[in-house]
Amino acid sequence: MPDRPLALVTGASSGIGAEYCRQLAARGHDLLVVARDGERLRAMGDALARAHGVTVTPVIADLTTDEGIALVERTIAAQPRLTVLVNNAGFGTTGTVLDGDPTAQRRMLTLHVDAVHRLTVAALPAMTARRQGAIVTVASVASFLASGGNVNYCATKTWQRVYMMGLGVELRGTGVRVQALCPGFTTTEFHQRMGFDQRGRTPAWLWYPADEVVATSLRALDAGGPVVVIPGVVYKIAVFLARHLPLRLVERLSTVYRRDRG
């Protein structure tokens, strides 16, 4: 309906993206849900429409390609009532820069950097004209680390966090809020797709449920909170240490983090 707020979520078919969809739908948002898996999008959309009486429109696109990004740019441009953009789509890889899959590394750069920038730019004109809107980019605690074996993951997540911080400065006074959400280990399909066993070395208390992570993000937006949001006391402490410990020690901790990720 034209009077309901509209949100677009990328990487919407599972994990944190799906949780954003559930919580935004419960708040009364119509949804544009973006992912490659059209069947899962349609099933989720039907369930959310029945549960909350909202309209859910699947947008099947691969944001690691220029064609997929352009499709979502056009979708955003055609929706002047877009209220929330959640740049959530992302993935991790294993292996070094030298030995890892070069195609996967290039896809990661496109998805984590080019897609986030282009979709954000597509959303801003209507939001700033209405003086209302919110843009969330799901970065990571890894954005505060430099880890061998996760070089481009850490680097692109750092870019996302700093991009949103700078954008927040540019958008002061416009009515548009921005957020870089930086979760740590979150119980989703993300690590399974990397071949990472959640039951391995990493203790259970380091894992946070996706619903808590997203609820923290949305509460911070409601409260006009900081641009950088880190869910969980454990990870707030970890980030503080990463910022203040000697670099050599942070590198050692990053190596442990990489090993625990697989």
mmCIF file of C-alpha atoms in Angstrom, residues 58-59 116 147 152:
data_model
loop_
_atom_site.group_PDB
_atom_site.id
_atom_site.type_symbol
_atom_site.label_atom_id
_atom_site.label_comp_id
_atom_site.label_asym_id
_atom_site.label_seq_id
_atom_site.Cartn_x
_atom_site.Cartn_y
_atom_site.Cartn_z
ATOM 1 C CA PRO A 58 10.938 -10.659 -4.832
ATOM 2 C CA VAL A 59 13.773 -9.173 -6.874
ATOM 3 C CA VAL A 116 26.868 -1.219 -1.640
ATOM 4 C CA SER A 147 43.667 -11.224 9.116
ATOM 5 C CA ASN A 152 39.716 -9.122 1.208
#
